[in-house]
Amino acid sequence: GHYLAMGMTRLTPLLKKLDVVIVNREEGASLTRARYEDERAIFRRFDKVVAGIAVMTEGPKGVMVSDGQTLYRAGIYPNQQAADRTGAGDAFGSGFVSVLARGGTIKEAIRFGSANAASVVESVGAQAGILTKSSFARAPRWKRLAIYEHKL
């Protein structure tokens, strides 16, 4: 809320210093002043000011990630029985960043962040269902998530 109200011009100095910027689609469209339906325009504008990785979540529709050269798109893990959506975005973000912090790839980060969000959504409460690295690795359910890449 507060940061979005500042606008892109005032946020640019901060965005240029960040390794990862995560917004939902509404925030991305509002901040970049691009049409909500035009994700490429949203990412083009983010890529001009975000030195690192720009992430745009879309709840049950999945996530899009840009490293400035490639746009990654992934849906969500199937068979989710959503009990409570509280904390899903934060669970995705913390999982995503934790993989990158350990030197993982963007695709690995998307898989773990998405699995973490799915696990939290299936539990009641914002912290219930948080995955550990080992619980993620052990569960066959998390082995596959289609991630599509498009050059920008």
Coordinates of C-alpha atoms in Angstrom, one line a residue:
G1 CA 0.0 0.0 0.0
H2 CA 2.4 2.6 1.2
Y3 CA 5.1 1.8 -1.3
L4 CA 2.7 1.5 -4.2
A5 CA 1.4 5.0 -3.4
M6 CA 4.9 6.3 -3.9
G7 CA 4.8 5.4 -7.6
M8 CA 7.5 4.0 -9.9
T9 CA 9.5 7.2 -10.2
R10 CA 10.1 7.6 -6.4
L11 CA 10.6 3.8 -6.0
T12 CA 13.2 3.4 -8.8
P13 CA 16.3 4.1 -6.6
L14 CA 15.1 1.4 -4.2
L15 CA 14.1 -1.1 -6.9
K16 CA 17.6 -0.8 -8.5
K17 CA 19.2 -2.0 -5.3
L18 CA 17.0 -5.1 -4.7
D19 CA 17.8 -8.6 -5.8
V20 CA 14.2 -9.8 -5.9
V21 CA 11.0 -7.8 -6.2
I22 CA 7.7 -9.7 -5.6
V23 CA 4.3 -8.2 -6.4
N24 CA 0.9 -9.6 -7.2
R25 CA -0.6 -8.7 -10.6
E26 CA -2.8 -5.9 -9.3
E27 CA 0.2 -4.3 -7.6
G28 CA 2.4 -4.8 -10.7
A29 CA -0.2 -3.1 -13.0
S30 CA -0.8 -0.3 -10.6
L31 CA 2.9 0.4 -10.0
T32 CA 4.0 0.3 -13.6
R33 CA 0.7 1.9 -14.9
A34 CA 0.5 -0.8 -17.5
R35 CA -2.8 -2.5 -18.3
Y36 CA -3.6 -5.4 -16.0
E37 CA -4.0 -7.8 -19.0
D38 CA -0.6 -6.8 -20.5
E39 CA 1.9 -8.8 -18.4
R40 CA 4.7 -8.2 -21.0
A41 CA 4.3 -4.4 -20.6
I42 CA 4.4 -4.8 -16.8
F43 CA 7.6 -6.8 -17.0
R44 CA 9.2 -4.5 -19.6
R45 CA 8.7 -1.6 -17.2
F46 CA 9.9 -3.6 -14.2
D47 CA 12.9 -4.8 -16.1
K48 CA 14.0 -1.2 -16.7
V49 CA 14.2 -0.5 -13.0
V50 CA 14.7 -3.8 -11.2
A51 CA 18.3 -4.8 -11.2
G52 CA 17.5 -8.3 -10.1
I53 CA 14.5 -10.6 -10.5
A54 CA 11.0 -9.4 -10.9
V55 CA 8.2 -11.7 -9.7
M56 CA 4.5 -11.3 -10.3
T57 CA 2.1 -13.7 -8.5
E58 CA -1.5 -14.4 -9.7
G59 CA -2.9 -16.5 -6.9
P60 CA -4.5 -19.6 -8.2
K61 CA -3.3 -18.8 -11.8
G62 CA 0.3 -19.2 -10.8
V63 CA 3.4 -16.9 -11.2
M64 CA 5.5 -15.1 -13.7
V65 CA 9.2 -14.3 -13.2
S66 CA 11.6 -12.2 -15.2
D67 CA 15.4 -12.0 -14.9
G68 CA 15.5 -9.3 -17.5
Q69 CA 16.3 -11.8 -20.3
T70 CA 13.8 -14.6 -19.8
L71 CA 10.2 -14.7 -18.7
Y72 CA 9.2 -17.8 -16.8
R73 CA 5.6 -18.8 -16.3
A74 CA 4.2 -21.5 -14.1
G75 CA 0.8 -22.5 -12.9
I76 CA 0.1 -24.1 -9.5
Y77 CA 0.4 -27.6 -8.3
P78 CA -2.7 -29.6 -9.1
N79 CA -5.2 -31.1 -6.7
Q80 CA -5.1 -28.3 -4.2
Q81 CA -7.9 -28.4 -1.7
A82 CA -7.8 -24.7 -0.6
A83 CA -8.6 -24.5 3.1
D84 CA -7.3 -20.9 3.6
R85 CA -5.5 -18.7 1.2
T86 CA -4.0 -16.5 4.0
G87 CA -0.3 -16.4 3.7
A88 CA 0.0 -18.0 0.3
G89 CA 1.8 -15.1 -1.3
D90 CA 4.2 -14.7 1.6
A91 CA 4.8 -18.5 1.6
F92 CA 5.7 -18.4 -2.1
G93 CA 8.0 -15.4 -1.6
S94 CA 9.9 -16.9 1.3
G95 CA 10.3 -20.2 -0.5
F96 CA 11.4 -18.5 -3.7
V97 CA 14.0 -16.3 -2.1
S98 CA 15.3 -19.1 0.2
V99 CA 16.2 -21.2 -2.9
L100 CA 17.9 -18.3 -4.6
A101 CA 19.8 -17.5 -1.4
R102 CA 21.2 -21.0 -1.4
G103 CA 22.4 -20.6 -5.0
G104 CA 19.5 -22.3 -6.7
T105 CA 18.1 -21.6 -10.1
I106 CA 15.0 -19.6 -10.9
K107 CA 13.2 -22.7 -11.9
E108 CA 14.1 -24.4 -8.6
A109 CA 13.0 -21.3 -6.8
I110 CA 9.6 -21.3 -8.6
R111 CA 9.0 -25.0 -7.8
F112 CA 9.8 -24.6 -4.1
G113 CA 7.9 -21.3 -3.7
S114 CA 4.9 -22.8 -5.5
A115 CA 5.0 -26.0 -3.4
N116 CA 5.3 -23.9 -0.2
A117 CA 2.3 -21.8 -1.2
A118 CA 0.3 -24.9 -2.1
S119 CA 1.1 -26.5 1.2
V120 CA 0.1 -23.4 3.2
V121 CA -3.2 -23.0 1.2
E122 CA -4.2 -26.5 2.1
S123 CA -3.7 -25.8 5.8
V124 CA -5.6 -23.3 8.0
G125 CA -3.5 -20.3 9.1
A126 CA -0.7 -18.3 7.6
Q127 CA 2.1 -20.5 8.9
A128 CA 0.6 -24.0 8.9
G129 CA 1.9 -26.1 6.1
I130 CA 5.3 -24.3 5.6
L131 CA 7.7 -26.8 3.9
T132 CA 11.2 -27.6 4.9
K133 CA 13.8 -28.4 2.3
S134 CA 13.7 -32.1 3.3
S135 CA 9.9 -32.3 3.3
F136 CA 9.9 -30.8 -0.2
A137 CA 12.5 -33.2 -1.4
R138 CA 10.8 -36.3 0.0
A139 CA 7.3 -35.7 -1.4
P140 CA 6.8 -37.0 -4.9
R141 CA 4.0 -34.5 -5.4
W142 CA 6.5 -31.6 -5.7
K143 CA 8.6 -33.3 -8.3
R144 CA 6.8 -31.8 -11.3
L145 CA 5.6 -28.4 -12.1
A146 CA 5.4 -27.2 -15.7
I147 CA 7.5 -24.0 -16.1
Y148 CA 7.5 -22.3 -19.5
E149 CA 10.3 -20.0 -20.7
H150 CA 10.0 -17.2 -23.2
K151 CA 12.9 -14.9 -24.2
L152 CA 12.1 -11.3 -23.7

